[in-house]
XYZ file of N, CA, C and O in Angstrom:
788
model
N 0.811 -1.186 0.000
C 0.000 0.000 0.000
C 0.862 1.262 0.000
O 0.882 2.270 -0.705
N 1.536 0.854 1.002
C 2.402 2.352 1.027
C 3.261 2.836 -0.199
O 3.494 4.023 -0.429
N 3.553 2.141 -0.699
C 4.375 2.091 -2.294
C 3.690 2.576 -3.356
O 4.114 3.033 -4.417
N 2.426 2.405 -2.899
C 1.404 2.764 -4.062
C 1.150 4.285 -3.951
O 0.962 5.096 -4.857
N 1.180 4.417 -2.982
C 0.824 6.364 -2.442
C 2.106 7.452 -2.415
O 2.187 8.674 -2.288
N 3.235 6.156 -2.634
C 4.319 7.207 -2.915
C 4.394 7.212 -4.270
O 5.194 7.947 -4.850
N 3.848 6.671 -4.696
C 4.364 6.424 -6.360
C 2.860 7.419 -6.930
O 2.942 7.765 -8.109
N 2.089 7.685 -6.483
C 1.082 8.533 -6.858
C 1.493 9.857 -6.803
O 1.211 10.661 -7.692
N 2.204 10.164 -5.724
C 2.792 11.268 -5.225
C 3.501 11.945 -5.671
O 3.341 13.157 -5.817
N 5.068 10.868 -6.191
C 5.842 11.116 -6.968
C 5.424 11.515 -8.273
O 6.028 12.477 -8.747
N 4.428 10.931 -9.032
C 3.871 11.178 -10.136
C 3.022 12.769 -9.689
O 3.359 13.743 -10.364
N 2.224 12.935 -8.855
C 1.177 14.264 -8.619
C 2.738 15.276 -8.615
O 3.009 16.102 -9.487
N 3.457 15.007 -7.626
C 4.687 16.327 -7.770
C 4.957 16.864 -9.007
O 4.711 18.010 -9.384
N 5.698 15.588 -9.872
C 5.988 15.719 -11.303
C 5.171 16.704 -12.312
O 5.456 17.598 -13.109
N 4.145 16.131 -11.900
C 2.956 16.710 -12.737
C 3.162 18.245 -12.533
O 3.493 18.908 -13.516
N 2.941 19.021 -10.991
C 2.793 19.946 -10.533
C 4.363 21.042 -10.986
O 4.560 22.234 -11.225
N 5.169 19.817 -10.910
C 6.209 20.815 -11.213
C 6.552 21.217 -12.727
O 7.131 22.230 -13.117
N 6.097 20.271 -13.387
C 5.978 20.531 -14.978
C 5.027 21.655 -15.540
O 5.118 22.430 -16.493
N 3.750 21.357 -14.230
C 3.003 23.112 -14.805
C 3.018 23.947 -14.670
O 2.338 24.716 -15.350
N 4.115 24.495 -13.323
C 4.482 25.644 -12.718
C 4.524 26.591 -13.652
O 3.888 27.635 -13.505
N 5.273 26.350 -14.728
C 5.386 27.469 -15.818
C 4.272 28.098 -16.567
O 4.215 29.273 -16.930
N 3.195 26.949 -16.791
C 2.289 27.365 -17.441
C 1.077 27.781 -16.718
O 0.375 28.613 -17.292
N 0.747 27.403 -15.698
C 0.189 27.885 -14.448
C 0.712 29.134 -14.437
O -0.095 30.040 -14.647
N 1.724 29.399 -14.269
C 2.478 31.211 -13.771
C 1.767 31.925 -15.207
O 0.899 32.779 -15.029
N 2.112 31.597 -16.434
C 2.034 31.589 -17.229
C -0.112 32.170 -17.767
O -0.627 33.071 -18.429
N -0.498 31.242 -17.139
C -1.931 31.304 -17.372
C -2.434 32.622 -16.553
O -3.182 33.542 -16.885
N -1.715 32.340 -15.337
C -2.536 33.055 -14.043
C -2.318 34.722 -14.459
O -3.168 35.570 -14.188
N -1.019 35.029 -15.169
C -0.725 36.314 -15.696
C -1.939 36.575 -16.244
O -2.827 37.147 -15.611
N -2.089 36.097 -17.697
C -3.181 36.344 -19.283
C -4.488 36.461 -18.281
O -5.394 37.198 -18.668
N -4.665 35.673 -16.820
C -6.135 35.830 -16.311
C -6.169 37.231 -15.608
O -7.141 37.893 -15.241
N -4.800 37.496 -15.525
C -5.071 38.598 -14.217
C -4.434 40.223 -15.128
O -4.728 41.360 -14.756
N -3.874 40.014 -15.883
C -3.285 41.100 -16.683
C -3.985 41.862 -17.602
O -4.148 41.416 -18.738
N -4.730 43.699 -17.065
C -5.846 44.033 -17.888
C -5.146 45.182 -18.443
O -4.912 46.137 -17.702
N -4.732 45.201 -19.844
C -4.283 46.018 -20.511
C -5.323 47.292 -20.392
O -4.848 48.415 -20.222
N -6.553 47.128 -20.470
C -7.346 48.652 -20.375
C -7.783 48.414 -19.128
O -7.693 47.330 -18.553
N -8.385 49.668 -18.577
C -8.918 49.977 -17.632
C -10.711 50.394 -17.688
O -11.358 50.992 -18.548
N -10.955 50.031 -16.907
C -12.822 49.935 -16.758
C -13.236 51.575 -17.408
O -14.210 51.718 -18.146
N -12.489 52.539 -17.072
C -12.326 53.857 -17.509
C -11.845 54.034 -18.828
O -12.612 54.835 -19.362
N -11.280 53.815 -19.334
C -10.798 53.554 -20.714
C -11.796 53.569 -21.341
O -12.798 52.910 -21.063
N -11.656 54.431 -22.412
C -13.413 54.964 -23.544
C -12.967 53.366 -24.400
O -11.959 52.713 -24.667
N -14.753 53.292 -24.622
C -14.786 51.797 -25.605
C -13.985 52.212 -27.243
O -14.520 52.934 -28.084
N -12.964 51.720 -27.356
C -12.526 51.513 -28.747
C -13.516 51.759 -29.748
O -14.526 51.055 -29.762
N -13.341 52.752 -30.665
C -13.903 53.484 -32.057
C -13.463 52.866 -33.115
O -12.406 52.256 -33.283
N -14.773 53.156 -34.169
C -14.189 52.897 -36.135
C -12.607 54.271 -35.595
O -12.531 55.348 -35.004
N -11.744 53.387 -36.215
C -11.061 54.490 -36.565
C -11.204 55.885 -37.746
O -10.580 56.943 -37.823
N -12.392 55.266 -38.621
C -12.909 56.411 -39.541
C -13.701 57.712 -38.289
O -13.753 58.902 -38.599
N -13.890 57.529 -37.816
C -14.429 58.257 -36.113
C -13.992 59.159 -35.641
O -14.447 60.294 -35.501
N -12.570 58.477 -35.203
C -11.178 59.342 -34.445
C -10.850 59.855 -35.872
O -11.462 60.920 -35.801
N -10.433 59.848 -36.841
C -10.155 60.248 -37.738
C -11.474 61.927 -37.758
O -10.994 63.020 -38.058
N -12.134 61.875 -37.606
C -12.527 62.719 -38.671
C -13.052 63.938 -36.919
O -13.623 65.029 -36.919
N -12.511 63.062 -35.648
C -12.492 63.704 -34.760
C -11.653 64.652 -34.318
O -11.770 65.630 -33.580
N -10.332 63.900 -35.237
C -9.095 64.852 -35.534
C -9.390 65.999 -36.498
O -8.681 66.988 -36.311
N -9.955 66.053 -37.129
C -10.572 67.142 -38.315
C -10.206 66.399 -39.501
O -10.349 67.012 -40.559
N -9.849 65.438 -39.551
C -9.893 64.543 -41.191
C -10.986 63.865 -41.572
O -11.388 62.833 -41.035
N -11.644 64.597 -42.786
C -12.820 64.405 -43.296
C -12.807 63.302 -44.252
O -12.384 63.858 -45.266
N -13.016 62.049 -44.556
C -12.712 60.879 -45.675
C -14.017 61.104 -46.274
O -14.396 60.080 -46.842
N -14.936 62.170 -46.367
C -16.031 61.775 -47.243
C -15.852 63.586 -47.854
O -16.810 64.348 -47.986
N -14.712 63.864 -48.084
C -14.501 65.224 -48.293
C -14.170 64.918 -49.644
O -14.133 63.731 -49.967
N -13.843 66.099 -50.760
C -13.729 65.675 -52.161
C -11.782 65.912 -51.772
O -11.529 67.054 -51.389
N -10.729 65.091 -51.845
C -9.683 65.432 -51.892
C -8.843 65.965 -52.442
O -7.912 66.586 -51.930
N -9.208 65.677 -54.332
C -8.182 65.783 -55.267
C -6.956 65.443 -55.622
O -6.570 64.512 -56.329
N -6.323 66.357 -55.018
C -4.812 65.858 -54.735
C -3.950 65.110 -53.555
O -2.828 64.602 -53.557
N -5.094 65.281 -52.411
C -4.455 64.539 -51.377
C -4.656 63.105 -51.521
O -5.679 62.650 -52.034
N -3.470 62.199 -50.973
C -3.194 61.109 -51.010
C -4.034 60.091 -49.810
O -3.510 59.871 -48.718
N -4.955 59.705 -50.067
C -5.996 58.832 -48.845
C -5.159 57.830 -48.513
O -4.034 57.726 -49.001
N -5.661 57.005 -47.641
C -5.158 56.325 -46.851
C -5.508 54.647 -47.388
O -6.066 54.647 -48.485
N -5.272 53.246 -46.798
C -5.635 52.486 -47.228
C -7.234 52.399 -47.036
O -8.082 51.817 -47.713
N -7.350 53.235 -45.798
C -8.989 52.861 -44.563
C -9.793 53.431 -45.129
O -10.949 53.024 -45.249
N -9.200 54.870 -45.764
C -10.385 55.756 -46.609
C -10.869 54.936 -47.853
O -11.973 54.428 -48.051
N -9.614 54.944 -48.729
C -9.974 54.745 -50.127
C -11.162 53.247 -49.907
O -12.157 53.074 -50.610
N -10.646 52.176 -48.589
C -12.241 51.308 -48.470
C -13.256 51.743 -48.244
O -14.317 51.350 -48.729
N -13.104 52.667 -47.434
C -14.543 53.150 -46.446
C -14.969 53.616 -47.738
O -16.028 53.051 -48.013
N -14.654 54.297 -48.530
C -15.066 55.357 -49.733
C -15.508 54.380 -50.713
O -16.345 54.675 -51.566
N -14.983 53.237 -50.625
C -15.578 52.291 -52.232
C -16.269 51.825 -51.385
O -17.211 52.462 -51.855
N -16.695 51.333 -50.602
C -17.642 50.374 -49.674
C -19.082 51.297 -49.788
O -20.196 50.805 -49.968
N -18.812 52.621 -49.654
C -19.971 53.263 -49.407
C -21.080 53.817 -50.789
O -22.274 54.031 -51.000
N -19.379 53.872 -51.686
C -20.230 54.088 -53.305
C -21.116 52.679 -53.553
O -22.283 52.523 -53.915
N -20.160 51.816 -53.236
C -20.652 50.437 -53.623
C -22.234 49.777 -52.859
O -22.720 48.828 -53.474
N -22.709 50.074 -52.066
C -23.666 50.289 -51.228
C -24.680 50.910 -51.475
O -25.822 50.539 -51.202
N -24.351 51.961 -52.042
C -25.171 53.358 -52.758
C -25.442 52.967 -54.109
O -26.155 53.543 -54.930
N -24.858 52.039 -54.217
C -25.142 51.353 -56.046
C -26.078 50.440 -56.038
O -27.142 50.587 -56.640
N -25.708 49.180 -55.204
C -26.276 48.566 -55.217
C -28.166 49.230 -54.390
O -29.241 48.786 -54.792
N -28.079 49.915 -53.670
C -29.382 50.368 -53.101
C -29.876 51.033 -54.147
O -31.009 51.378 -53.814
N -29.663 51.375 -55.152
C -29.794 52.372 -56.170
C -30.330 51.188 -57.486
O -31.070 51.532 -58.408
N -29.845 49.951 -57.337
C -30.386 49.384 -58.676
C -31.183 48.144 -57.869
O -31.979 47.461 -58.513
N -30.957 47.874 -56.472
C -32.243 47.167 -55.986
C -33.517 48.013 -55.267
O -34.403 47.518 -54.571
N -33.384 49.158 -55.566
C -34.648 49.554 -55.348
C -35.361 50.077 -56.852
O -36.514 50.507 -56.881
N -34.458 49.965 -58.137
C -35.333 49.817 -59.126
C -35.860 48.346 -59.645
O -36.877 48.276 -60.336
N -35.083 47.131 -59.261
C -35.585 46.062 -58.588
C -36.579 45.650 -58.375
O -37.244 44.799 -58.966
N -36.856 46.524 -57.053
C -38.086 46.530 -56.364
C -39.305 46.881 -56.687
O -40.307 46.393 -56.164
N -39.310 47.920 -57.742
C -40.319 48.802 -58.638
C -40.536 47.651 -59.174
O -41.534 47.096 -58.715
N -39.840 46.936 -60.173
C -40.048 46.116 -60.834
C -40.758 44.662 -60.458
O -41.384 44.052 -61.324
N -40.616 44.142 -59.089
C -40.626 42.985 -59.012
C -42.474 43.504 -58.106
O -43.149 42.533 -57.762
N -42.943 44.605 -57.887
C -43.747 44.991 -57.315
C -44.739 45.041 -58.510
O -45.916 44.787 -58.251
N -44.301 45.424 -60.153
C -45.158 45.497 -60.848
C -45.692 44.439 -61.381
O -46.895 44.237 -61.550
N -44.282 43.337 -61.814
C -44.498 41.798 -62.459
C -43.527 41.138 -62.114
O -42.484 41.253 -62.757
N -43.628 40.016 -60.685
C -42.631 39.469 -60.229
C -42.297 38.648 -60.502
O -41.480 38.188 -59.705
N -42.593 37.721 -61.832
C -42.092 37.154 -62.593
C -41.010 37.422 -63.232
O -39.852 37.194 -62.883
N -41.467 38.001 -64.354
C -40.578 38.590 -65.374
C -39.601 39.158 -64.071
O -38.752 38.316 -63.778
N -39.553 40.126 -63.416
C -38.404 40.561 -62.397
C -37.204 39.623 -62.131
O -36.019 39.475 -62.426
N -38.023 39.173 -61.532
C -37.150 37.446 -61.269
C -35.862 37.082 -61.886
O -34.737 36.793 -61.477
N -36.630 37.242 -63.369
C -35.577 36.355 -64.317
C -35.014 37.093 -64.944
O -34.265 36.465 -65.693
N -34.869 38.906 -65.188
C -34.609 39.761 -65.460
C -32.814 39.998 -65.381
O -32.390 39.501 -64.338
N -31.949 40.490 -66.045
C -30.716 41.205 -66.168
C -30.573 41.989 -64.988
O -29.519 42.082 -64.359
N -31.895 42.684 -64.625
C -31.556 43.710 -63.485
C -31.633 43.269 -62.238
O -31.032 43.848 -61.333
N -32.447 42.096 -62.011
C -32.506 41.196 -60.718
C -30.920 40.592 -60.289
O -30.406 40.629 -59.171
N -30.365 40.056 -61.508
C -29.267 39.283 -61.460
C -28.020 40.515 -60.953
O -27.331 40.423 -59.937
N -27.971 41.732 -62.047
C -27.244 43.042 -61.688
C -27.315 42.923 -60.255
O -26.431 42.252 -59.723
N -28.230 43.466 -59.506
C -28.503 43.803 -58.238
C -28.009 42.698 -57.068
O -27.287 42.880 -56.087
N -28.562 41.694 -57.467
C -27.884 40.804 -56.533
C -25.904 40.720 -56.462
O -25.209 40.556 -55.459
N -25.436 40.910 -57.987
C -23.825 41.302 -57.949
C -23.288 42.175 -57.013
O -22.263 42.020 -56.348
N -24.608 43.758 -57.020
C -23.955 44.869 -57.033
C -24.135 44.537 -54.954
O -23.640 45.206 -54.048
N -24.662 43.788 -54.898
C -25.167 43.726 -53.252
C -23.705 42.676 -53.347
O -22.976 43.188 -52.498
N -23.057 41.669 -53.859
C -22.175 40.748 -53.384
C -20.935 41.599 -53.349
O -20.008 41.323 -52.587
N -20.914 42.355 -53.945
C -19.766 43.735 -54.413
C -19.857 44.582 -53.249
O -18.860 44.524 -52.529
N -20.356 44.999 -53.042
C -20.691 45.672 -51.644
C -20.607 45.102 -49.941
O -20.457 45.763 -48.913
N -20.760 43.691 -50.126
C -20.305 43.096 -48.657
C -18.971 42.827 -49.450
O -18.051 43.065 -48.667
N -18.520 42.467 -50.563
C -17.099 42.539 -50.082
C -16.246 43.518 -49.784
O -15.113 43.254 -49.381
N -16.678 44.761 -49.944
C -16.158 46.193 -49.791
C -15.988 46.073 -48.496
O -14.849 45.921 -48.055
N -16.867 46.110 -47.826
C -17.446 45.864 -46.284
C -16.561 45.099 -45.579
O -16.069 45.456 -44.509
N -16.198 43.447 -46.457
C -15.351 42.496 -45.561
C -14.087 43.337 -45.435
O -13.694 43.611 -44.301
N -13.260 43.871 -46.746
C -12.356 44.449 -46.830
C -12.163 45.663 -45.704
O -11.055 45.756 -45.175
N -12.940 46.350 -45.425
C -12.980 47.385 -44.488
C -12.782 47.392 -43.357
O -12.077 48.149 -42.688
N -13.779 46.015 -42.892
C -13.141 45.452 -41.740
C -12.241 44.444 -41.543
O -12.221 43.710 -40.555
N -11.499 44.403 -42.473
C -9.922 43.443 -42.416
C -8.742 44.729 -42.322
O -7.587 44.412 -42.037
N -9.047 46.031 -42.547
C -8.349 47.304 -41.911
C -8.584 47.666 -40.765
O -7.606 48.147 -40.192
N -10.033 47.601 -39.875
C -10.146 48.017 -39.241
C -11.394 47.021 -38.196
O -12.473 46.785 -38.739
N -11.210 46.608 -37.061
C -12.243 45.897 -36.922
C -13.173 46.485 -36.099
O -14.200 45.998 -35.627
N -12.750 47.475 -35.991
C -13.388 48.110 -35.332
C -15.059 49.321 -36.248
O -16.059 49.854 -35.767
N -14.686 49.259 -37.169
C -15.348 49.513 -38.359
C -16.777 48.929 -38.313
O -17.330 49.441 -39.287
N -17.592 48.187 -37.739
C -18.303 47.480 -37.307
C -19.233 48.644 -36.942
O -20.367 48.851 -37.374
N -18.567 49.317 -36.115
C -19.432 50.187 -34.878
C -20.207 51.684 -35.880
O -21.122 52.426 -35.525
N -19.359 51.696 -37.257
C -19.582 53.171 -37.886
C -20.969 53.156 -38.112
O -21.536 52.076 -38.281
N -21.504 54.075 -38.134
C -23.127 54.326 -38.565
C -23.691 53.812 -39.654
O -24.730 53.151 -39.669
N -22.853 54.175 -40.808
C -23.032 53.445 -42.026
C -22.846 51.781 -42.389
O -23.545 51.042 -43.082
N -21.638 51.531 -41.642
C -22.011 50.111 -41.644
C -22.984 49.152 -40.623
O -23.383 48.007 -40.833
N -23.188 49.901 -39.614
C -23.863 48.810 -38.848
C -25.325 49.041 -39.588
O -26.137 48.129 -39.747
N -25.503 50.230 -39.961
C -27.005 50.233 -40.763
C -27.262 49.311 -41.909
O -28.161 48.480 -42.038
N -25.986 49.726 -42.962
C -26.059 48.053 -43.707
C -26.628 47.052 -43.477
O -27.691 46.536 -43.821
N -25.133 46.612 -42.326
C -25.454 45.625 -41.626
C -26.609 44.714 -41.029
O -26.792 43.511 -41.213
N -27.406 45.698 -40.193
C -28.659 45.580 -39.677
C -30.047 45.254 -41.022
O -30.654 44.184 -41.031
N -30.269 46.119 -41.811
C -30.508 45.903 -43.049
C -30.937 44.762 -43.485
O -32.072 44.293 -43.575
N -29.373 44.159 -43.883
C -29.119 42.557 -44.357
C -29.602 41.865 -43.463
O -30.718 41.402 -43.699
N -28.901 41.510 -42.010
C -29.520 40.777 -41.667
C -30.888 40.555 -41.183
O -31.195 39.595 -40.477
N -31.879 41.659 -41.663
C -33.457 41.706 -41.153
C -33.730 40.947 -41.922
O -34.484 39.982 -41.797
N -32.920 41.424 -43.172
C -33.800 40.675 -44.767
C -33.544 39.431 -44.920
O -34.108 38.729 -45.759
N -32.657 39.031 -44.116
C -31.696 37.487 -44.316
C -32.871 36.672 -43.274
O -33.413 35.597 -43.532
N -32.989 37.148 -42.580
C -34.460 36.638 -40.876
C -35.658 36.759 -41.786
O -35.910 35.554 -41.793
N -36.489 37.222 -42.474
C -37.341 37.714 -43.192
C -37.485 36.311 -44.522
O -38.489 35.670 -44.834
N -36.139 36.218 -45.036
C -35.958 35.374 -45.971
C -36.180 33.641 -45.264
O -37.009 32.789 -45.584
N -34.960 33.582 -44.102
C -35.593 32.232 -43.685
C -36.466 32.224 -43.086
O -36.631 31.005 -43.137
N -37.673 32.737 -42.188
C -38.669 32.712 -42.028
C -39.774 32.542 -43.161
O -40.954 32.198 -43.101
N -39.207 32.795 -43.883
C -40.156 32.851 -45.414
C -39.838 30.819 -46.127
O -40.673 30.066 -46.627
N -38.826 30.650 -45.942
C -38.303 29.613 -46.164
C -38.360 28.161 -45.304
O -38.118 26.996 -45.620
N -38.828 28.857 -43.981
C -39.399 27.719 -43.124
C -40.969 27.513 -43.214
O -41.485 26.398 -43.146
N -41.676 28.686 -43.374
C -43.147 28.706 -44.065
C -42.991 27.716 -45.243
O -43.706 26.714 -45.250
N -42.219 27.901 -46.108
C -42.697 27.077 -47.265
C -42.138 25.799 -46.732
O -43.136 25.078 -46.754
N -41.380 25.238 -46.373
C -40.586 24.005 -45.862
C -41.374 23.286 -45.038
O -41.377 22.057 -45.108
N -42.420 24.204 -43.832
C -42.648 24.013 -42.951
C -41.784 23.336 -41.674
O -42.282 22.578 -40.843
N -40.479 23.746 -41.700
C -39.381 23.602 -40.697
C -39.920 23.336 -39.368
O -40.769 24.144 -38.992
N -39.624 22.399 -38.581
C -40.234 22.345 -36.982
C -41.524 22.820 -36.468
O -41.739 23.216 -35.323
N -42.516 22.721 -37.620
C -44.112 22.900 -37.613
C -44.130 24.862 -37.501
O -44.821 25.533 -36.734
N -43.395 25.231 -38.266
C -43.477 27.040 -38.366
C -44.931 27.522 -38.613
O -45.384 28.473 -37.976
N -45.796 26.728 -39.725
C -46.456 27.053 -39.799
C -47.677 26.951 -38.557
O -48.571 27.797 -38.548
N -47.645 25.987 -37.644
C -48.272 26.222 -37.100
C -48.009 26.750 -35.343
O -48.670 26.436 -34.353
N -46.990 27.504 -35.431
C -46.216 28.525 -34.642
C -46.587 29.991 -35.094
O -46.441 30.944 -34.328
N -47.118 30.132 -36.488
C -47.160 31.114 -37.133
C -48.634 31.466 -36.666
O -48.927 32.599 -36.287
N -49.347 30.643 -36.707
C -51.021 30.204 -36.693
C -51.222 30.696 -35.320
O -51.865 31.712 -35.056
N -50.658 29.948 -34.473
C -50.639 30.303 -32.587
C -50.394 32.005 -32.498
O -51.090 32.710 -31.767
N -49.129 32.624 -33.488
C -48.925 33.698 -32.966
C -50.031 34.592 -33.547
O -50.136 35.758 -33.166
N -50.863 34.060 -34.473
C -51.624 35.390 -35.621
C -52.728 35.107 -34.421
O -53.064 36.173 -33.906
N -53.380 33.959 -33.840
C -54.474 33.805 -32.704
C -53.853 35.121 -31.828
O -54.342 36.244 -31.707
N -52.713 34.620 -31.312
C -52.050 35.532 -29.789
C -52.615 37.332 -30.307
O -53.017 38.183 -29.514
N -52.505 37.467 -31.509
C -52.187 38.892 -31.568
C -54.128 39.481 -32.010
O -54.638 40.589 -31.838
N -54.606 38.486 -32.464
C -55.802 38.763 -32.044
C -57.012 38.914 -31.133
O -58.040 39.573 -31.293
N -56.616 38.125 -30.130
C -57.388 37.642 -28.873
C -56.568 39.379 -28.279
O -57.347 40.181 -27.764
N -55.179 39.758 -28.403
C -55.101 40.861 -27.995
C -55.865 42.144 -28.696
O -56.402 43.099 -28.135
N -55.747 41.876 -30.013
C -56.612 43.149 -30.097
C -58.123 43.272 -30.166
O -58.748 44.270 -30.525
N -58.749 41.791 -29.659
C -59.928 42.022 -29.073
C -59.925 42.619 -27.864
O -60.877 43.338 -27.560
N -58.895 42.429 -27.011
C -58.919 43.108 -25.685
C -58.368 44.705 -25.689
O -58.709 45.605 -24.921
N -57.832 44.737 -26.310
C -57.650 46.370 -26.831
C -58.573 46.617 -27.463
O -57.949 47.406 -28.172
N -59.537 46.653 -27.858
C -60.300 46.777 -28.549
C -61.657 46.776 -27.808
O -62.604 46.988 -28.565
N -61.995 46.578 -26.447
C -63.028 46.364 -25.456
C -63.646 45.906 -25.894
O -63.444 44.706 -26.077
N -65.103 46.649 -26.488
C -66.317 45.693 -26.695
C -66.115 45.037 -28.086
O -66.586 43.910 -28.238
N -65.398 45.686 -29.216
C -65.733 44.906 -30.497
C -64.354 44.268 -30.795
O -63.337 44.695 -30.249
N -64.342 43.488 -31.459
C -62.954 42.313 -31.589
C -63.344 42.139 -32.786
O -64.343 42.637 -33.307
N -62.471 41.336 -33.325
C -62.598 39.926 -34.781
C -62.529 39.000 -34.281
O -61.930 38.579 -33.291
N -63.133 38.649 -34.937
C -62.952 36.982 -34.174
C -62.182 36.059 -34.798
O -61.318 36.532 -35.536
N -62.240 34.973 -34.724
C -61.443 33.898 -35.633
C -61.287 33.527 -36.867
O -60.334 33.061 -37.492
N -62.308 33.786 -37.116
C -63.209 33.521 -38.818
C -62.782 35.312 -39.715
O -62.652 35.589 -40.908
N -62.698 36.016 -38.678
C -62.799 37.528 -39.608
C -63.625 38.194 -39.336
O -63.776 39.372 -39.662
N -64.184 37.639 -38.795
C -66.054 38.450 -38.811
C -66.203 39.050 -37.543
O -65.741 38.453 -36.571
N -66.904 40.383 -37.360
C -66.748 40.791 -36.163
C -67.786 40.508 -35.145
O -68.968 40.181 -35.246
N -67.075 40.706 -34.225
C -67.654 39.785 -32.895
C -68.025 41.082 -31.767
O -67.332 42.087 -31.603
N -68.965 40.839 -31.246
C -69.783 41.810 -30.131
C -69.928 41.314 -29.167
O -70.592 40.299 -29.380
N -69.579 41.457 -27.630
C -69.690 41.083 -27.258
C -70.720 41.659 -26.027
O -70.803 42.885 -25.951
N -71.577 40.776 -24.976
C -72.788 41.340 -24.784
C -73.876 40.434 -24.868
O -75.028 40.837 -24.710
């Protein structure tokens, strides 16, 4: 027995003394806070930039931009393009969404939108902080409504994990409320209005 608990021992020491380093090592990276709780939250640097008085959406001419501008600056034309030929798009696919569909300008638009997040990726591979700018998080936000919008649209038709009849429960929920907002007169289930009394 006793042989057995030294030989555990000997082995637990070993162990302990082999991690000393990385233990010391760890306990630093846990305890070592480069900023301080006071420390303002990190900015797009397009931000501080233009907090300094450097304007990147200024007409330059001759001055020489930077790598951050000349993205921020194609990212934003590119954005402005594509919003510019998917909202004639939209005219279109509102009048005959067929033909839209299969259209030159449907296909355009969807490019000029893949052209534009890559502007975007690029922008924030300069800066990651770029995220936070007004213009991109609006993008941002944007896309991903329409991207939530799209698979929700896509689990309706699929009927993914019974959506549709999650969909059904919530259109009840929001009516039974606006019968109650609604005091005495409601809709009822069918459509038809209901009196109550």
């Amino acid at each position: 027995r006793q042989s057995f608990y030294d030989a555990i021992f000997a082995v637990s020491t070993n162990i302990l003394e082999d991690a000393e380093c990385y233990m010391a090592l760890k306990g630093h990276i846990q305890r070592v806070r480069h900023n301080k709780e006071e420390d303002p939250i990190p900015g797009p640097r397009e931000e501080e930039n233009r907090e300094l008085g450097i304007d990147i959406d200024c007409d330059v001419g001759e001055k020489k931009l930077s790598k951050l501008e000349k993205a921020v600056n194609t990212a934003k034309q590119k954005i402005a393009e594509a919003d510019r030929v998917g909202h004639h798009v939209m005219e279109e696919l509102l009048r005959n969404e067929k033909e839209a569909k299969e259209s030159d300008a449907c296909a355009k638009a969807i490019s000029c939108y893949r052209e534009a997040f890559s502007a975007c990726a690029h922008v924030l591979e300069l800066d990651r902080q770029a995220f936070h700018s007004e213009w991109f998080s609006d993008f941002y936000r944007r896309n991903y409504d329409a991207l939530m919008i799209k698979s929700m649209l896509d689990n309706v038709v699929d009927d993914v994990d019974s959506v549709r009849r999650w969909f059904s429960a919530l259109k009840r929920g929001s009516l039974s409320t606006a019968e109650k907002d609604n005091g005495l007169m409601g809709i009822g289930s069918q459509g038809s209005v209901v009196e109550d009394g």
